[in-house]
Amino acid sequence: MKLELQGITKVFGSLVANDHIDLVVEPGEIHALLGENGAGKSTLMNVLYGLYDPDDGQILLDGSPATFKGPGDAVSAGIGMVHQHFMLVPVFTVAESVALGYEPTGAGGVLRLEEARRRVREISDRFGFQVDPDARIEDLPVGVQQRVEIIKALSRDAQVLILDEPTAVLTPQETDELIRIMRELKESGTSIVFITHKLREVRAIADRITVIRRGTVVGEASPTSTETELASLMVGRSVSLTVDKEPAQPGEATFEVENLSVVAPNGTVLVDDISFDVRAGEILCVAGVQGNGQTELAEVILGIEEPDSGSVRLDGEDLLGKGVKERLRSGIGFVPEDRSTDGVVSSFSIAENLVLDLYDTQPFARGVSMSPAKVTANAEQRTEEFDVRYTSVHDPISTLSGGNAQKVVLAREMSRPLRLLVASQPTRGLDVGSIEFVHRRVVAERDRGTPVIIVSTELDEVLGLADRIAVMYRGRIVGIVDAKGEDGAPVNRDVLGLMMAGVPLEDAQRQAAEHHSVLGAADLGDDGPRPAAEGETRHTSAEGETRHTSAPASTEERP
Amino acid sequence: MSDQTPGHTPERPDAGEEQSVAATPPGETGGPTVREQERPGVLQQILGGSALMSVLAVVLALFIGGLLIAFADEDTREAATYFFARPLDTISAGWTAMAEAYVAMFRGSVFDWQAATFAGAVKPLTESMVFAIPLILAGLGIAVGFRAGLFNIGAQGQIIVGAIVAAWLGFAFDLPPVIHLLVAILGGAIGGAVWGGIPGVLKARFGANEVIVTIMLNYIAVYLISYILKQPGFNPGRTGQRSPAVSPDATYPLLVPQWLWPDNGFRLHWGFVVAILATVFVWWLMERSTVGFQIRAVGANPAAARTAGMSVGRITVITMVVAGALAGLAATGQVLGTERSLTAGVAASFGFDAITVALLGRSRPWGTFFAGLLFGALKAGGFLMQSLTSTPIDIVLVVQSLIVLFIAAPPLVRTVFRLPDPDRRRRRKAGPGTTPQEATA
Ligand SMILES: Nc1ncnc2c1ncn2[C@@H]1O[C@H](COP(=O)(O)OP(=O)(O)OP(=O)(O)O)[C@@H](O)[C@H]1O
Ligand SMILES: [Mg+2]
């Protein structure tokens, strides 16, 4: 199906989120949408999916105009969408989720689950999704949940599939898998609109690229353009894709973790006897595949999670036994991994979210009475500083684009005097320009002498930011390596990749030297068969932990 | 199965979404669905509605109530037997019945133009305000709980315990005038606060479900009051129904004193001023105080509140104590103002009506205030309607229930009035029905 958007315009109050946007998606094409945070990509897709009524413009399907009163119309016209923040009912099974909303009912209105189950199996087999129709959603890793969303769309015969930042929440391996699936879908004639901030993915898979800036189309780019070219087209200025930083000048080890263990109520060991320290003026990156204990480690440091044994000390002071509030007030900055769950209250205004932790301190409150003027003034200053694009600071934060909401969290946590900064996935969902800015802020914080812990699953980010790298696997620290060796060369990506799969440092170094060519072939840009990834099976245990049998670093290899 | 013919009526995903929100709210707000998500539940959805939706719900409920009045009317039913011969007879009979009932209700609750004196003419309005006092105060308590995400069903029990304490302080002690009243009011508030605090502590410490605990505490309170009314000090007439009268020093003075307006016959007392002050206080508490900030944050997203250093348990206890204290104040309106002694039926159904009041007021302080007034008017008007027309007072209950129904089902009301779905615009990231909370300030 050929899809054309003509002159689509969408206005929110005084903000023109889409300004006469034209877009053509040919049948069987993967069309990437690039643009900075708040450019209007999600808005445009929501118009296409019938969630918003456009204020102007029209949608043409195979040349004939279509109007969508709601997603129902869009779905029956053959359009499917996986949202930036997708939603599934956690207690449903895969088959139930797929049946939900289209409900193949039999006699007497009984939900024909068998039918849905068969359909899931059929689609899953056809595209190699490896999804069990009877698995419960909450037990599945995010990557698989996302595939369920795709199955849901395909089961309703989607001919155009919209994927809004699907890879933001995926591990590199899951991204690999998704890219493979997208290729299969393309082969079978489905067109895909693909939104992402990761330029490498765009270059690897897109047939055409449209760049949007501040609500208007600023041009098309060829998939053969370099990342730097794409980045500057997106942001409208030249962007540095690498982190510029001086060598660290680390001081004393002011933050120490010793023999820390966290055991889940069901007996699973989430964090397994780990010890490390971070020196003042140093960035320690905790790398690893999602779900290997990093979340729990960060939560123990903040105090949301109770450790079962071990100690955590900041400036010689024991943190355990202190409340979350006390720790935050004593100068811990904490960026949670999951912004919308732990980072913001979505019905609160931008201004209120910016004082979520300091709401009862001077100057925002006197005694128990808050001063709204001060809260507003603070918001205006912070949003200016972090370049948050908004209409009014009194709007609910839910009106912000994904990346801008993340900037609000960063602005809150990084604009007070800190003694320790713990940031998980700090740049998730940010555009290249904002990533550059945030990385500069993190380095500046380090240079001020603050110990910094960055938890990230992005190898690029880890390699760019880290002074030292701790790799976690199944709750243990596999090894801690310096980001730059004695000769000044950065640590080998393959070594990190192997360590993330649980291979100890020395073995990893040896293996990486031997097998470098093999790993190099499992590269994103490679169209050939990739036995390693194809044969890779995912075992999902009840704890939701994902195990990977192949080297996880493959997508991180630059083409 | 995959081809979607119109006859197949596939659920529009957005409609399905609304349903699933009601069942197990999945929370579109949720970002990466890694762990627990923020789930805007039924509660958030109901409270997120606009004032317009509340008004429309009332209009619709009154209209359907009117239909029921018409159908229940003897004349209408008689005319209906020959409906096909002369349909207009049925319609006009129905219309007359409905109009008479609602006119009577208006005369009983707002202004009675047939009264002999002017005081008599405006008395109905003051009666509505009298009934509104406990509804507003207890409704505010429920509303505060809703904002924290707590279903406090226990206003009934909190009112009863507050009433016991206030009445006892009122008749068993002898204190100087103003002080005696203040002590009794304070006692009532504390009594309610304790009764509300128990489920708060149980939830915070042991995770006990506040709905179940408050319902159980309601039962305990009911048996407690009937036990207490049998005790010697509380039981002068040996009926077990009524305590000694509260000392005049401890009663709310009349709002319109006799010396100012002789023979006005109004029962309206200073409890109404307490209700206004409480409304202002709750507004300040929720919108301008650090406590309210925490209550709202915990109610909207406990996980984020915890990450920001707030103690969810502490806020739960504080909220329930505040809610209980407000219900206790509602009790003082009855025992120190309207009835002036403790009776077995002191709480009537105020504790449950208050839930409807808070829902109708969307848990906003002034919304609750006006919803309380409306319900007070329904109560006051219902009596006159019953005595002047053949319409049973139960119709008021039906109207109240319909209001709850319509408030709980915004899509229904939107369909009836052909309103656009406001969530469609905001749905992208906002959970259905999350509104700018500040807008109400
Ligand atoms: N419901 C809404 N009400 C008001 N403003 C909105 C609403 N939805 C989006 N916006 C605004 O429209 C602009 C475009 O938002 P959109 O979500 O489309 O950006 P985006 O390109 O998807 O960004 P990101 O990469 O950060 O996800 C933003 O400035 C956002 O604040
Ligand atoms: Mg977006």
Short mmCIF file of N, CA, C and O in Angstrom, two decimals, chain A residues 229-332:
data_model
loop_
_atom_site.label_atom_id
_atom_site.label_comp_id
_atom_site.label_asym_id
_atom_site.label_seq_id
_atom_site.Cartn_x
_atom_site.Cartn_y
_atom_site.Cartn_z
N GLU A 229 26.78 13.83 9.00
CA GLU A 229 25.90 14.58 8.11
C GLU A 229 24.45 14.51 8.60
O GLU A 229 23.75 15.52 8.68
N LEU A 230 24.01 13.29 8.92
CA LEU A 230 22.64 13.12 9.41
C LEU A 230 22.42 13.96 10.67
O LEU A 230 21.41 14.64 10.82
N ALA A 231 23.39 13.90 11.57
CA ALA A 231 23.25 14.60 12.84
C ALA A 231 23.10 16.09 12.61
O ALA A 231 22.23 16.74 13.20
N SER A 232 23.91 16.65 11.74
CA SER A 232 23.82 18.10 11.59
C SER A 232 22.56 18.50 10.84
O SER A 232 21.98 19.55 11.10
N LEU A 233 22.08 17.62 9.99
CA LEU A 233 20.81 17.89 9.29
C LEU A 233 19.66 17.91 10.31
O LEU A 233 18.75 18.74 10.25
N MET A 234 19.73 16.99 11.26
CA MET A 234 18.68 16.88 12.28
C MET A 234 18.63 18.09 13.19
O MET A 234 17.59 18.65 13.48
N VAL A 235 19.80 18.45 13.69
CA VAL A 235 19.86 19.46 14.75
C VAL A 235 20.05 20.86 14.18
O VAL A 235 19.75 21.84 14.84
N GLY A 236 20.54 20.93 12.94
CA GLY A 236 20.71 22.24 12.34
C GLY A 236 22.02 22.89 12.71
O GLY A 236 22.22 24.08 12.54
N ARG A 237 22.93 22.14 13.30
CA ARG A 237 24.27 22.64 13.58
C ARG A 237 25.17 21.42 13.61
O ARG A 237 24.69 20.29 13.61
N SER A 238 26.46 21.64 13.65
CA SER A 238 27.30 20.45 13.67
C SER A 238 27.38 19.91 15.09
O SER A 238 27.41 20.66 16.06
N VAL A 239 27.34 18.61 15.17
CA VAL A 239 27.29 17.96 16.47
C VAL A 239 28.50 17.07 16.60
O VAL A 239 28.90 16.40 15.66
N SER A 240 29.06 17.07 17.79
CA SER A 240 30.16 16.15 18.03
C SER A 240 29.59 14.84 18.53
O SER A 240 28.90 14.78 19.53
N LEU A 241 29.86 13.77 17.80
CA LEU A 241 29.29 12.47 18.18
C LEU A 241 30.16 11.74 19.18
O LEU A 241 29.78 10.71 19.70
N THR A 242 31.34 12.27 19.42
CA THR A 242 32.17 11.65 20.45
C THR A 242 32.22 12.59 21.64
O THR A 242 31.98 13.78 21.52
N VAL A 243 32.52 12.03 22.79
CA VAL A 243 32.57 12.85 24.00
C VAL A 243 33.95 13.49 24.10
O VAL A 243 34.97 12.80 24.09
N ASP A 244 33.97 14.83 24.15
CA ASP A 244 35.26 15.50 24.32
C ASP A 244 35.53 15.63 25.80
O ASP A 244 34.77 16.29 26.51
N LYS A 245 36.58 15.00 26.25
CA LYS A 245 36.89 15.21 27.67
C LYS A 245 38.38 15.06 27.91
O LYS A 245 39.08 14.33 27.22
N GLU A 246 38.81 15.79 28.90
CA GLU A 246 40.18 15.69 29.36
C GLU A 246 40.33 14.39 30.12
O GLU A 246 39.35 13.86 30.64
N PRO A 247 41.55 13.89 30.23
CA PRO A 247 41.74 12.72 31.10
C PRO A 247 41.30 13.05 32.52
O PRO A 247 41.44 14.18 32.96
N ALA A 248 40.77 12.06 33.21
CA ALA A 248 40.26 12.31 34.56
C ALA A 248 41.41 12.61 35.51
O ALA A 248 42.53 12.16 35.31
N GLN A 249 41.10 13.41 36.52
CA GLN A 249 42.07 13.69 37.58
C GLN A 249 41.51 13.11 38.87
O GLN A 249 41.12 13.86 39.76
N PRO A 250 41.43 11.78 38.97
CA PRO A 250 40.72 11.22 40.12
C PRO A 250 41.43 11.48 41.44
O PRO A 250 42.66 11.53 41.48
N GLY A 251 40.65 11.68 42.47
CA GLY A 251 41.20 11.87 43.81
C GLY A 251 41.03 10.60 44.62
O GLY A 251 41.25 9.50 44.12
N GLU A 252 40.62 10.77 45.86
CA GLU A 252 40.40 9.65 46.77
C GLU A 252 39.18 8.84 46.33
O GLU A 252 38.29 9.37 45.69
N ALA A 253 39.15 7.59 46.74
CA ALA A 253 37.94 6.79 46.52
C ALA A 253 36.91 7.22 47.57
O ALA A 253 37.03 6.89 48.74
N THR A 254 35.95 8.04 47.16
CA THR A 254 35.01 8.56 48.16
C THR A 254 33.74 7.73 48.24
O THR A 254 32.98 7.83 49.17
N PHE A 255 33.49 6.92 47.20
CA PHE A 255 32.30 6.09 47.25
C PHE A 255 32.71 4.63 47.17
O PHE A 255 33.42 4.23 46.25
N GLU A 256 32.29 3.88 48.17
CA GLU A 256 32.73 2.48 48.23
C GLU A 256 31.56 1.54 48.44
O GLU A 256 30.71 1.77 49.29
N VAL A 257 31.56 0.47 47.68
CA VAL A 257 30.57 -0.60 47.85
C VAL A 257 31.33 -1.85 48.20
O VAL A 257 32.32 -2.19 47.55
N GLU A 258 30.90 -2.53 49.26
CA GLU A 258 31.63 -3.73 49.68
C GLU A 258 30.70 -4.91 49.89
O GLU A 258 29.72 -4.81 50.62
N ASN A 259 31.03 -6.00 49.25
CA ASN A 259 30.33 -7.28 49.44
C ASN A 259 28.82 -7.14 49.42
O ASN A 259 28.12 -7.71 50.26
N LEU A 260 28.33 -6.38 48.49
CA LEU A 260 26.90 -6.09 48.45
C LEU A 260 26.12 -7.22 47.79
O LEU A 260 26.48 -7.69 46.71
N SER A 261 25.05 -7.66 48.43
CA SER A 261 24.18 -8.69 47.85
C SER A 261 22.73 -8.29 48.00
O SER A 261 22.35 -7.73 49.03
N VAL A 262 21.96 -8.56 46.97
CA VAL A 262 20.52 -8.35 47.04
C VAL A 262 19.85 -9.65 46.59
O VAL A 262 20.17 -10.18 45.53
N VAL A 263 18.97 -10.17 47.43
CA VAL A 263 18.27 -11.39 47.09
C VAL A 263 16.77 -11.08 47.00
O VAL A 263 16.21 -10.46 47.88
N ALA A 264 16.17 -11.49 45.90
CA ALA A 264 14.73 -11.24 45.73
C ALA A 264 13.96 -12.14 46.69
O ALA A 264 14.48 -13.17 47.14
N PRO A 265 12.72 -11.74 47.01
CA PRO A 265 11.92 -12.56 47.94
C PRO A 265 11.81 -14.02 47.49
O PRO A 265 11.73 -14.91 48.31
N ASN A 266 11.84 -14.27 46.18
CA ASN A 266 11.72 -15.65 45.72
C ASN A 266 13.05 -16.39 45.74
O ASN A 266 13.16 -17.51 45.24
N GLY A 267 14.08 -15.75 46.28
CA GLY A 267 15.35 -16.43 46.43
C GLY A 267 16.36 -16.19 45.32
O GLY A 267 17.51 -16.59 45.43
N THR A 268 15.93 -15.52 44.25
CA THR A 268 16.88 -15.23 43.18
C THR A 268 17.91 -14.21 43.67
O THR A 268 17.55 -13.20 44.27
N VAL A 269 19.16 -14.49 43.37
CA VAL A 269 20.20 -13.54 43.75
C VAL A 269 20.31 -12.49 42.65
O VAL A 269 20.70 -12.79 41.54
N LEU A 270 19.94 -11.26 42.98
CA LEU A 270 19.92 -10.21 41.96
C LEU A 270 21.27 -9.51 41.88
O LEU A 270 21.76 -9.20 40.82
N VAL A 271 21.84 -9.23 43.06
CA VAL A 271 23.17 -8.66 43.12
C VAL A 271 23.98 -9.61 43.98
O VAL A 271 23.58 -9.95 45.09
N ASP A 272 25.11 -10.05 43.44
CA ASP A 272 25.80 -11.17 44.04
C ASP A 272 27.19 -10.75 44.54
O ASP A 272 28.16 -10.77 43.80
N ASP A 273 27.24 -10.31 45.78
CA ASP A 273 28.51 -10.07 46.45
C ASP A 273 29.46 -9.20 45.63
O ASP A 273 30.53 -9.64 45.23
N ILE A 274 29.06 -7.97 45.35
CA ILE A 274 29.94 -7.13 44.54
C ILE A 274 30.62 -6.06 45.38
O ILE A 274 30.09 -5.60 46.39
N SER A 275 31.83 -5.71 44.96
CA SER A 275 32.60 -4.67 45.62
C SER A 275 33.25 -3.80 44.56
O SER A 275 33.76 -4.31 43.57
N PHE A 276 33.19 -2.51 44.74
CA PHE A 276 33.93 -1.60 43.87
C PHE A 276 33.99 -0.24 44.55
O PHE A 276 33.32 -0.02 45.56
N ASP A 277 34.83 0.63 44.02
CA ASP A 277 34.80 1.99 44.54
C ASP A 277 34.87 2.98 43.39
O ASP A 277 35.24 2.63 42.27
N VAL A 278 34.44 4.18 43.64
CA VAL A 278 34.51 5.24 42.65
C VAL A 278 35.26 6.39 43.28
O VAL A 278 34.97 6.77 44.41
N ARG A 279 36.24 6.91 42.55
CA ARG A 279 37.02 8.00 43.11
C ARG A 279 36.38 9.34 42.77
O ARG A 279 35.63 9.46 41.80
N ALA A 280 36.70 10.32 43.58
CA ALA A 280 36.20 11.67 43.30
C ALA A 280 36.75 12.08 41.94
O ALA A 280 37.91 11.83 41.62
N GLY A 281 35.93 12.70 41.11
CA GLY A 281 36.38 13.16 39.81
C GLY A 281 36.61 12.04 38.82
O GLY A 281 37.49 12.11 37.97
N GLU A 282 35.81 10.99 38.94
CA GLU A 282 35.97 9.86 38.03
C GLU A 282 34.59 9.36 37.61
O GLU A 282 33.66 9.38 38.40
N ILE A 283 34.48 8.92 36.35
CA ILE A 283 33.22 8.33 35.90
C ILE A 283 33.38 6.83 35.80
O ILE A 283 34.23 6.34 35.05
N LEU A 284 32.60 6.12 36.59
CA LEU A 284 32.57 4.66 36.48
C LEU A 284 31.31 4.28 35.74
O LEU A 284 30.21 4.63 36.16
N CYS A 285 31.47 3.58 34.62
CA CYS A 285 30.28 3.13 33.91
C CYS A 285 30.02 1.68 34.27
O CYS A 285 30.93 0.85 34.27
N VAL A 286 28.77 1.39 34.59
CA VAL A 286 28.38 0.01 34.82
C VAL A 286 27.73 -0.49 33.54
O VAL A 286 26.65 -0.03 33.18
N ALA A 287 28.42 -1.37 32.84
CA ALA A 287 27.91 -1.86 31.57
C ALA A 287 27.32 -3.24 31.77
O ALA A 287 27.60 -3.90 32.76
N GLY A 288 26.50 -3.65 30.83
CA GLY A 288 25.93 -4.98 30.92
C GLY A 288 24.59 -5.02 30.23
O GLY A 288 23.97 -3.99 30.00
N VAL A 289 24.17 -6.23 29.89
CA VAL A 289 22.86 -6.40 29.30
C VAL A 289 21.83 -6.10 30.37
O VAL A 289 22.01 -6.46 31.53
N GLN A 290 20.78 -5.45 29.96
CA GLN A 290 19.71 -5.10 30.90
C GLN A 290 19.26 -6.31 31.73
O GLN A 290 19.15 -7.41 31.21
N GLY A 291 19.03 -6.06 33.00
CA GLY A 291 18.49 -7.15 33.82
C GLY A 291 19.57 -8.02 34.45
O GLY A 291 19.31 -9.14 34.85
N ASN A 292 20.77 -7.51 34.56
CA ASN A 292 21.82 -8.28 35.20
C ASN A 292 22.21 -7.71 36.56
O ASN A 292 23.32 -7.88 37.02
N GLY A 293 21.28 -7.00 37.16
CA GLY A 293 21.51 -6.52 38.52
C GLY A 293 21.85 -5.05 38.62
O GLY A 293 21.95 -4.51 39.72
N GLN A 294 21.98 -4.37 37.47
CA GLN A 294 22.34 -2.96 37.53
C GLN A 294 21.25 -2.13 38.20
O GLN A 294 21.54 -1.24 39.00
N THR A 295 19.99 -2.44 37.84
CA THR A 295 18.87 -1.68 38.40
C THR A 295 18.89 -1.77 39.92
O THR A 295 18.77 -0.77 40.62
N GLU A 296 19.03 -2.99 40.41
CA GLU A 296 19.00 -3.19 41.85
C GLU A 296 20.18 -2.49 42.52
O GLU A 296 20.04 -1.89 43.58
N LEU A 297 21.34 -2.55 41.87
CA LEU A 297 22.51 -1.87 42.43
C LEU A 297 22.22 -0.38 42.60
O LEU A 297 22.43 0.20 43.66
N ALA A 298 21.69 0.24 41.53
CA ALA A 298 21.40 1.67 41.60
C ALA A 298 20.37 1.94 42.69
O ALA A 298 20.48 2.91 43.44
N GLU A 299 19.37 1.05 42.81
CA GLU A 299 18.31 1.29 43.79
C GLU A 299 18.81 1.13 45.22
O GLU A 299 18.33 1.80 46.12
N VAL A 300 19.78 0.24 45.40
CA VAL A 300 20.35 0.11 46.74
C VAL A 300 21.11 1.39 47.11
O VAL A 300 21.03 1.88 48.23
N ILE A 301 21.81 1.95 46.14
CA ILE A 301 22.56 3.17 46.43
C ILE A 301 21.61 4.29 46.84
O ILE A 301 21.88 5.05 47.76
N LEU A 302 20.45 4.37 46.19
CA LEU A 302 19.50 5.43 46.55
C LEU A 302 18.72 5.06 47.81
O LEU A 302 18.25 5.95 48.53
N GLY A 303 18.58 3.77 48.07
CA GLY A 303 17.85 3.37 49.27
C GLY A 303 16.43 2.90 49.02
O GLY A 303 15.67 2.71 49.95
N ILE A 304 16.05 2.72 47.76
CA ILE A 304 14.71 2.20 47.49
C ILE A 304 14.71 0.71 47.72
O ILE A 304 13.69 0.11 48.00
N GLU A 305 15.86 0.10 47.53
CA GLU A 305 15.97 -1.35 47.68
C GLU A 305 16.87 -1.63 48.88
O GLU A 305 17.85 -0.95 49.11
N GLU A 306 16.48 -2.64 49.67
CA GLU A 306 17.28 -3.01 50.83
C GLU A 306 18.26 -4.10 50.44
O GLU A 306 17.85 -5.13 49.89
N PRO A 307 19.53 -3.93 50.72
CA PRO A 307 20.46 -5.02 50.43
C PRO A 307 20.34 -6.09 51.52
O PRO A 307 19.87 -5.82 52.62
N ASP A 308 20.77 -7.32 51.18
CA ASP A 308 20.73 -8.36 52.19
C ASP A 308 22.03 -8.42 52.98
O ASP A 308 22.05 -8.88 54.11
N SER A 309 23.11 -7.98 52.34
CA SER A 309 24.35 -7.87 53.09
C SER A 309 25.26 -6.89 52.37
O SER A 309 25.01 -6.50 51.23
N GLY A 310 26.32 -6.50 53.05
CA GLY A 310 27.28 -5.60 52.44
C GLY A 310 27.14 -4.19 52.95
O GLY A 310 26.27 -3.89 53.77
N SER A 311 28.02 -3.32 52.45
CA SER A 311 27.97 -1.93 52.90
C SER A 311 28.14 -0.98 51.73
O SER A 311 28.73 -1.33 50.70
N VAL A 312 27.60 0.20 51.89
CA VAL A 312 27.71 1.26 50.88
C VAL A 312 28.14 2.52 51.62
O VAL A 312 27.44 2.95 52.53
N ARG A 313 29.30 3.08 51.29
CA ARG A 313 29.80 4.24 52.01
C ARG A 313 30.09 5.41 51.08
O ARG A 313 30.68 5.23 50.01
N LEU A 314 29.67 6.58 51.50
CA LEU A 314 29.98 7.80 50.75
C LEU A 314 30.74 8.72 51.69
O LEU A 314 30.27 9.03 52.78
N ASP A 315 31.94 9.13 51.29
CA ASP A 315 32.80 9.96 52.13
C ASP A 315 32.96 9.35 53.51
O ASP A 315 32.89 10.04 54.53
N GLY A 316 33.12 8.05 53.56
CA GLY A 316 33.35 7.36 54.82
C GLY A 316 32.11 7.12 55.65
O GLY A 316 32.16 6.44 56.67
N GLU A 317 30.99 7.67 55.23
CA GLU A 317 29.75 7.58 55.99
C GLU A 317 28.93 6.40 55.47
O GLU A 317 28.81 6.24 54.26
N ASP A 318 28.37 5.61 56.38
CA ASP A 318 27.56 4.49 55.91
C ASP A 318 26.21 5.00 55.42
O ASP A 318 25.51 5.71 56.13
N LEU A 319 25.85 4.64 54.19
CA LEU A 319 24.58 5.12 53.65
C LEU A 319 23.41 4.25 54.09
O LEU A 319 22.29 4.72 54.24
N LEU A 320 23.68 2.95 54.26
CA LEU A 320 22.59 2.05 54.60
C LEU A 320 21.98 2.47 55.92
O LEU A 320 22.66 2.93 56.82
N GLY A 321 20.70 2.34 56.01
CA GLY A 321 20.04 2.77 57.25
C GLY A 321 19.55 4.20 57.14
O GLY A 321 18.77 4.65 57.97
N LYS A 322 20.02 4.92 56.12
CA LYS A 322 19.45 6.25 55.90
C LYS A 322 18.29 6.15 54.93
O LYS A 322 18.30 5.30 54.04
N GLY A 323 17.34 7.04 55.07
CA GLY A 323 16.19 7.02 54.17
C GLY A 323 16.55 7.62 52.82
O GLY A 323 17.60 8.25 52.65
N VAL A 324 15.68 7.40 51.86
CA VAL A 324 15.90 7.93 50.51
C VAL A 324 16.03 9.45 50.56
O VAL A 324 16.93 10.04 49.96
N LYS A 325 15.14 10.07 51.31
CA LYS A 325 15.13 11.52 51.37
C LYS A 325 16.45 12.05 51.92
O LYS A 325 17.05 12.95 51.36
N GLU A 326 16.91 11.41 53.00
CA GLU A 326 18.15 11.84 53.62
C GLU A 326 19.32 11.73 52.63
O GLU A 326 20.17 12.62 52.55
N ARG A 327 19.31 10.64 51.87
CA ARG A 327 20.40 10.45 50.92
C ARG A 327 20.35 11.50 49.81
O ARG A 327 21.36 12.07 49.43
N LEU A 328 19.14 11.75 49.29
CA LEU A 328 19.01 12.75 48.24
C LEU A 328 19.47 14.11 48.76
O LEU A 328 20.23 14.82 48.11
N ARG A 329 19.03 14.43 49.97
CA ARG A 329 19.36 15.74 50.53
C ARG A 329 20.84 15.87 50.83
O ARG A 329 21.38 16.96 50.85
N SER A 330 21.49 14.73 51.12
CA SER A 330 22.92 14.84 51.43
C SER A 330 23.73 14.93 50.15
O SER A 330 24.94 14.93 50.19
N GLY A 331 23.07 15.00 48.99
CA GLY A 331 23.82 15.29 47.76
C GLY A 331 23.98 14.14 46.80
O GLY A 331 24.95 14.07 46.06
N ILE A 332 23.04 13.19 46.80
CA ILE A 332 23.07 12.16 45.77
C ILE A 332 22.11 12.57 44.66
O ILE A 332 20.96 12.85 44.91
#
